[in-house]
XYZ file of C-alpha atoms in Angstrom:
325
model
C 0.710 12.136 33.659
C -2.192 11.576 31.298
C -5.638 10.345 32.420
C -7.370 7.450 30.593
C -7.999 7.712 27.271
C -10.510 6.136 25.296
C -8.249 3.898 22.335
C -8.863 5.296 18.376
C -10.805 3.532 16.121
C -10.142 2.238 12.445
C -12.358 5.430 11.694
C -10.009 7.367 13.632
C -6.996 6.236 10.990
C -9.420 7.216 7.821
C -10.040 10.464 9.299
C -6.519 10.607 10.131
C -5.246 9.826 6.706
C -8.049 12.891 5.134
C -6.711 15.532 7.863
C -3.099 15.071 7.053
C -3.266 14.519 2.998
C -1.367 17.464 1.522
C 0.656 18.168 4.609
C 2.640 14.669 5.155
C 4.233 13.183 2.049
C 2.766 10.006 0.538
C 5.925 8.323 0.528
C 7.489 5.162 -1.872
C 7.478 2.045 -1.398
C 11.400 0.517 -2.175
C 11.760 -2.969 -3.468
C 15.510 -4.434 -3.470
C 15.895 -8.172 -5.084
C 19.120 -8.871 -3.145
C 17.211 -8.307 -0.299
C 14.319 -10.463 -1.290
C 16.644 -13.372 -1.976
C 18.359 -12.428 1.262
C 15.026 -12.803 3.045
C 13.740 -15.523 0.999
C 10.545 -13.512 0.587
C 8.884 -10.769 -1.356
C 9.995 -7.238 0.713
C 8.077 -3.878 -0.242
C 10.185 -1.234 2.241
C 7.707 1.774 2.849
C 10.093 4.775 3.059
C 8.699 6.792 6.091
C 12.343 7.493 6.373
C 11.620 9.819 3.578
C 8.457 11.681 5.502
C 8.789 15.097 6.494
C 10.717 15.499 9.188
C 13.014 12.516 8.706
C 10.156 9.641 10.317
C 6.925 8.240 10.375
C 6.349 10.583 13.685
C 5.217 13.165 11.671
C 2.066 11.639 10.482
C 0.721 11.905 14.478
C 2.144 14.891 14.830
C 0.240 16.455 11.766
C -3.030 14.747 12.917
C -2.902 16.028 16.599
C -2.010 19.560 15.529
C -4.580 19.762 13.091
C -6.964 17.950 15.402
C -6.576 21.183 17.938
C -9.560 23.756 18.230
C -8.351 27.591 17.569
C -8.104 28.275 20.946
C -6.068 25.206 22.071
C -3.696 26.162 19.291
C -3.223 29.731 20.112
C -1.753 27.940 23.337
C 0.782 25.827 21.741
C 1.586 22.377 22.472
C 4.273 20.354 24.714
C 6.071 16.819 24.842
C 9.288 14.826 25.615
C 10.847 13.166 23.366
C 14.399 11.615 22.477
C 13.917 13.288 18.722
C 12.109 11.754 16.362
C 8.521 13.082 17.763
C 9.705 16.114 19.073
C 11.153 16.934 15.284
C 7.810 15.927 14.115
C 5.912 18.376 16.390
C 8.175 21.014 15.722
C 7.521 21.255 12.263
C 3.754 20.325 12.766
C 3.677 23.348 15.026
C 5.370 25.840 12.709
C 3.115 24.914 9.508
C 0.554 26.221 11.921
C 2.071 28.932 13.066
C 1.650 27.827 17.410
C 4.189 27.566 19.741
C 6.007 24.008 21.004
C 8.454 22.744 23.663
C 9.787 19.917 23.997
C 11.636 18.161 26.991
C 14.598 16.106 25.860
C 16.975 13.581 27.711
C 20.456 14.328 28.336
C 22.385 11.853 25.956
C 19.748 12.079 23.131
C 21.504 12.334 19.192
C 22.612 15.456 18.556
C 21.558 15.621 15.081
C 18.323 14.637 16.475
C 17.730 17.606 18.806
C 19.459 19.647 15.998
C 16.605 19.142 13.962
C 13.904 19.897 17.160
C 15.221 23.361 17.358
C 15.648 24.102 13.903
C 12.240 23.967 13.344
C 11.559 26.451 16.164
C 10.647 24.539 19.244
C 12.339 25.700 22.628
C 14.257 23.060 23.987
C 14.242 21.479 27.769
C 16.695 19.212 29.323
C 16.492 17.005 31.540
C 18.054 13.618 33.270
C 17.520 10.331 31.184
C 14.813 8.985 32.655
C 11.144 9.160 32.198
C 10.351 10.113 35.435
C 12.212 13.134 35.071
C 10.958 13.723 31.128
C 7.236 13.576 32.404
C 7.495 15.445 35.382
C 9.202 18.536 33.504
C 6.474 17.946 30.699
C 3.746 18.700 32.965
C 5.238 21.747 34.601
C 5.688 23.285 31.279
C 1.903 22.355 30.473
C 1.021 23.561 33.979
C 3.010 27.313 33.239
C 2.274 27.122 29.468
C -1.325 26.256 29.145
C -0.305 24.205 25.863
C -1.389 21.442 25.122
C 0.500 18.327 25.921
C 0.996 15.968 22.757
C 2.402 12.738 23.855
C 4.717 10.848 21.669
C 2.831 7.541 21.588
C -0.255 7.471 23.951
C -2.228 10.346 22.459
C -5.304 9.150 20.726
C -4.734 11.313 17.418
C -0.970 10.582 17.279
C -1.751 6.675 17.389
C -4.455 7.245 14.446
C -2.069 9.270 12.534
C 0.913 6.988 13.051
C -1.570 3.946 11.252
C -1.835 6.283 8.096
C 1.752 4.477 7.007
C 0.354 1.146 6.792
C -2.870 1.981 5.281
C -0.916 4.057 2.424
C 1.398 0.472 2.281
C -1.997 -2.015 2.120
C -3.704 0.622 -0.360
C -0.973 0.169 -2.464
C 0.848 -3.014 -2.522
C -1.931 -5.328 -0.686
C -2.662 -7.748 -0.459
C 0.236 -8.874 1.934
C 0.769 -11.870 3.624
C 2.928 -9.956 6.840
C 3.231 -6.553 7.690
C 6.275 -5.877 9.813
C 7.291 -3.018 12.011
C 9.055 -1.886 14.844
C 7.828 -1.086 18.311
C 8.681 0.820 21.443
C 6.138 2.882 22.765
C 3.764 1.230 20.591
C 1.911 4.359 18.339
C 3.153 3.016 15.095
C 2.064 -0.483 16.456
C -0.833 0.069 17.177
C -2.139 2.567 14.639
C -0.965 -0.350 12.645
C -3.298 -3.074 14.148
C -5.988 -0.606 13.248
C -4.936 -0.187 9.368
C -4.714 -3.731 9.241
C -8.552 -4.356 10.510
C -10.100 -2.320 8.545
C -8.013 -2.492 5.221
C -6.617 -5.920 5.219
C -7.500 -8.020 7.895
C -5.846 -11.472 6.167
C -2.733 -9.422 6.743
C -0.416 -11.059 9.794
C 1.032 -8.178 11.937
C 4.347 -8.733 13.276
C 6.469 -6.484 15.561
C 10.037 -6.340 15.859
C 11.604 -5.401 19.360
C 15.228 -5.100 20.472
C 16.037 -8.492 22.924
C 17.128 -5.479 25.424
C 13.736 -3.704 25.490
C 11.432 -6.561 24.746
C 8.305 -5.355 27.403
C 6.013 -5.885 24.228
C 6.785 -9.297 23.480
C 6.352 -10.034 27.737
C 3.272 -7.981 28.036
C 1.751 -9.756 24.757
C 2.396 -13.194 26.640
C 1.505 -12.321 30.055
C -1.876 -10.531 29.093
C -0.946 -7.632 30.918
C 1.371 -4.508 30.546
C 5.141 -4.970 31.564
C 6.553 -1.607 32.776
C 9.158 -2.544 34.986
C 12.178 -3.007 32.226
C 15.022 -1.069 32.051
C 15.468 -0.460 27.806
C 19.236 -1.293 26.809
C 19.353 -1.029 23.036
C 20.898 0.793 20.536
C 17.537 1.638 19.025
C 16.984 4.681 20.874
C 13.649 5.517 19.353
C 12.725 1.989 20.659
C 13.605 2.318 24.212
C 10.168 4.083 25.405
C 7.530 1.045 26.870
C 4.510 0.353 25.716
C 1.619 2.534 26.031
C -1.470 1.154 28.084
C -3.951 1.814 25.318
C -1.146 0.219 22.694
C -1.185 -2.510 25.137
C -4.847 -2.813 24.871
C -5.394 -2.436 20.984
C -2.405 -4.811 20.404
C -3.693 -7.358 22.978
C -7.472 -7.556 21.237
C -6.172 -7.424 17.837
C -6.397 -10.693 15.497
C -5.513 -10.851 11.766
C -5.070 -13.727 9.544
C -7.076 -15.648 12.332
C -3.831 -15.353 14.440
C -2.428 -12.939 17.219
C -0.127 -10.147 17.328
C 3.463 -12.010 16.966
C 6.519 -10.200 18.667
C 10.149 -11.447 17.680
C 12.832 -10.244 19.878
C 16.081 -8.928 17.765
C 19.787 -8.806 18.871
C 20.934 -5.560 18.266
C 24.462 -6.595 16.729
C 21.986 -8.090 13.756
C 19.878 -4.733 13.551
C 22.934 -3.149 13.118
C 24.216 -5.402 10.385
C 20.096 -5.084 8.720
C 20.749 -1.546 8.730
C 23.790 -1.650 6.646
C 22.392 -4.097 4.431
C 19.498 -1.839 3.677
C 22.280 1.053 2.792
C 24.445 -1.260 0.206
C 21.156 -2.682 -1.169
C 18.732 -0.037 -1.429
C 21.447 3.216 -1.012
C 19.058 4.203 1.809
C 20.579 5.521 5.316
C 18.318 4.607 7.863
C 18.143 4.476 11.927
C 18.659 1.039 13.977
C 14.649 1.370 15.181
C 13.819 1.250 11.037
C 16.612 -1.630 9.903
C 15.232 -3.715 13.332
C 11.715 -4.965 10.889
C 14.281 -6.081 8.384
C 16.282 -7.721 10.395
C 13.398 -9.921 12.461
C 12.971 -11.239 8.817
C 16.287 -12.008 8.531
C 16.742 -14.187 11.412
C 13.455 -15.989 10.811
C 13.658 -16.797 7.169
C 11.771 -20.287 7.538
C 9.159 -17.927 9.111
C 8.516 -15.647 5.903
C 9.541 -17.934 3.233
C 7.640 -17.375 -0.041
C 5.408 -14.506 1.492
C 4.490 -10.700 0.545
C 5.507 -9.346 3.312
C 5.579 -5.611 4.118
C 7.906 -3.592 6.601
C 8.084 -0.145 7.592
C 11.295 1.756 7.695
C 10.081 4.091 10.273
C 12.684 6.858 10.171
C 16.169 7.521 9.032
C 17.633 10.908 11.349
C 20.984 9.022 11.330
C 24.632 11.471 12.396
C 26.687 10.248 9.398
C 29.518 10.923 11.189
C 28.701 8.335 14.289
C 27.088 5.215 12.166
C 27.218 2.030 14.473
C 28.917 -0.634 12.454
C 31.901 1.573 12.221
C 34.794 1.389 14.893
């Protein structure tokens, strides 16, 4: 659907970070010391669940609206999304006053595509596959003219998505671990990149459902899995990972060591998740409590260490949370 891009650059993050400053929030970092004795290790939570928009997706978002030229904009823009992203470019799109549609997947949460149109975007269905996602995507781009803004392989929503971490190193560094969650890999990799050029002692560590683990096989095989079938209840962890993510993930080295991957059972992101709400009196989504919970059931692994994690987003229906029956 999308030719070849050439990957962002650390300097794409810093120029990131300086487009988006006033527009996406600067958000906390949480500390909870039942969690930290919990995890055996010193936790500093940064609350993207408390961006704009409900996620860390806005921070791309932001960056590739603002990235467009005055004629591009006047066109709009387009994606797919299961809600997080599409929320985020919906609202990007409205501060500027453009046009967006987004393509969503029959069986996506409803307070997720709630949001998407209350922030003006026109809606499209579609069956629950990505096949079907991308293939509506670029007809709309093909009828539209907009400009198509893909959740996690566009170059400026990768940069944008590593403003997080850099905000979290700026602020708490130096950490020993920095731990987040990945699916189609933006917030990974725009991680990688905060991490090289801000704190490259720092250890990066993603956390992956066990039933949508194609970035902990691609990682070991050297080359990019895309033949898995995502069965999680993370569903803003169920895209696979992007080629370039692939590619910026697979070069990247900090603390002298590779990109580690730990696969998580999704009965223990569930019960992370709820620990984060007693603890910390933060609601937040499965794909967010999954970093905590890779901690969790590698304690030996993060003894004694500062260790960082993302809570990427928290667009949770109240009404539907997992761990009740």
């Amino acid at each position: 659907m999308m030719d070849p891009i050439p990957p962002p650059t650390a300097d794409d993050v810093l120029a990131a970070a300086a487009r988006i400053a006033g527009h996406a929030h600067v958000t906390p970092v949480l500390h909870a010391r039942t969690l930290d004795a919990a995890a055996g290790c010193s936790l500093h939570f940064k609350a993207e669940h408390l961006q704009r928009a409900g996620a860390f997706k806005f921070r791309g978002a932001c960056n590739a609206v603002g990235s467009l030229d005055a004629q591009a904009a006047r066109r709009g823009v387009v994606t797919h999304s299961s809600g997080n992203h599409g929320a985020a470019l919906a609202l990007a799109a409205a501060s500027r006053g453009i046009g967006c549609h987004v393509v969503v997947p029959e069986g996506a949460v409803a307070t997720k595509l709630a949001a998407i149109a209350s922030y003006g975007a026109v809606l499209h269905r579609c069956a629950p596959t990505l096949a079907a996602r991308e293939a509506l995507c670029e007809r709309l781009r093909v009828q539209t003219g907009a400009t198509l803004v893909h959740p996690y392989i566009d170059r400026n929503v990768i940069a944008g998505q590593g403003t997080a971490a850099l905000e979290l190193l700026q602020t708490e560094g130096p950490l020993d671990v920095l731990v987040v969650p990945v699916g189609g890999g933006g917030l990974a990799a725009g991680t990688a990149l905060a991490i090289a050029h801000a704190a490259p002692g720092t250890r990066l560590v993603l956390a992956e459902p066990r039933g949508a683990d194609d970035t902990l096989r691609s990682l070991r095989a050297g080359c990019r899995v895309d033949d898995l079938a995502p069965d999680t209840v993370c569903d803003g962890l169920r895209g696979l990972l992007g080629l370039p993510n692939f590619g910026i993930l697979h070069r990247h080295r900090s603390g002298g060591a590779p990109v580690e991957v730990i696969a998580v059972d999704d009965v223990d992101t569930i019960a992370a998740m709820r620990r984060i709400a007693v603890h910390t009196k933060q609601l937040v989504e499965p794909s967010s409590a999954i970093a905590l919970a890779a901690v969790l059931a590698n304690r030996s692994r993060f003894s004694g260490l500062r260790v960082g994690i993302v809570l990427s987003g928290g667009n949770v229906d109240p009404e539907r949370l997992p761990w009740q029956s």
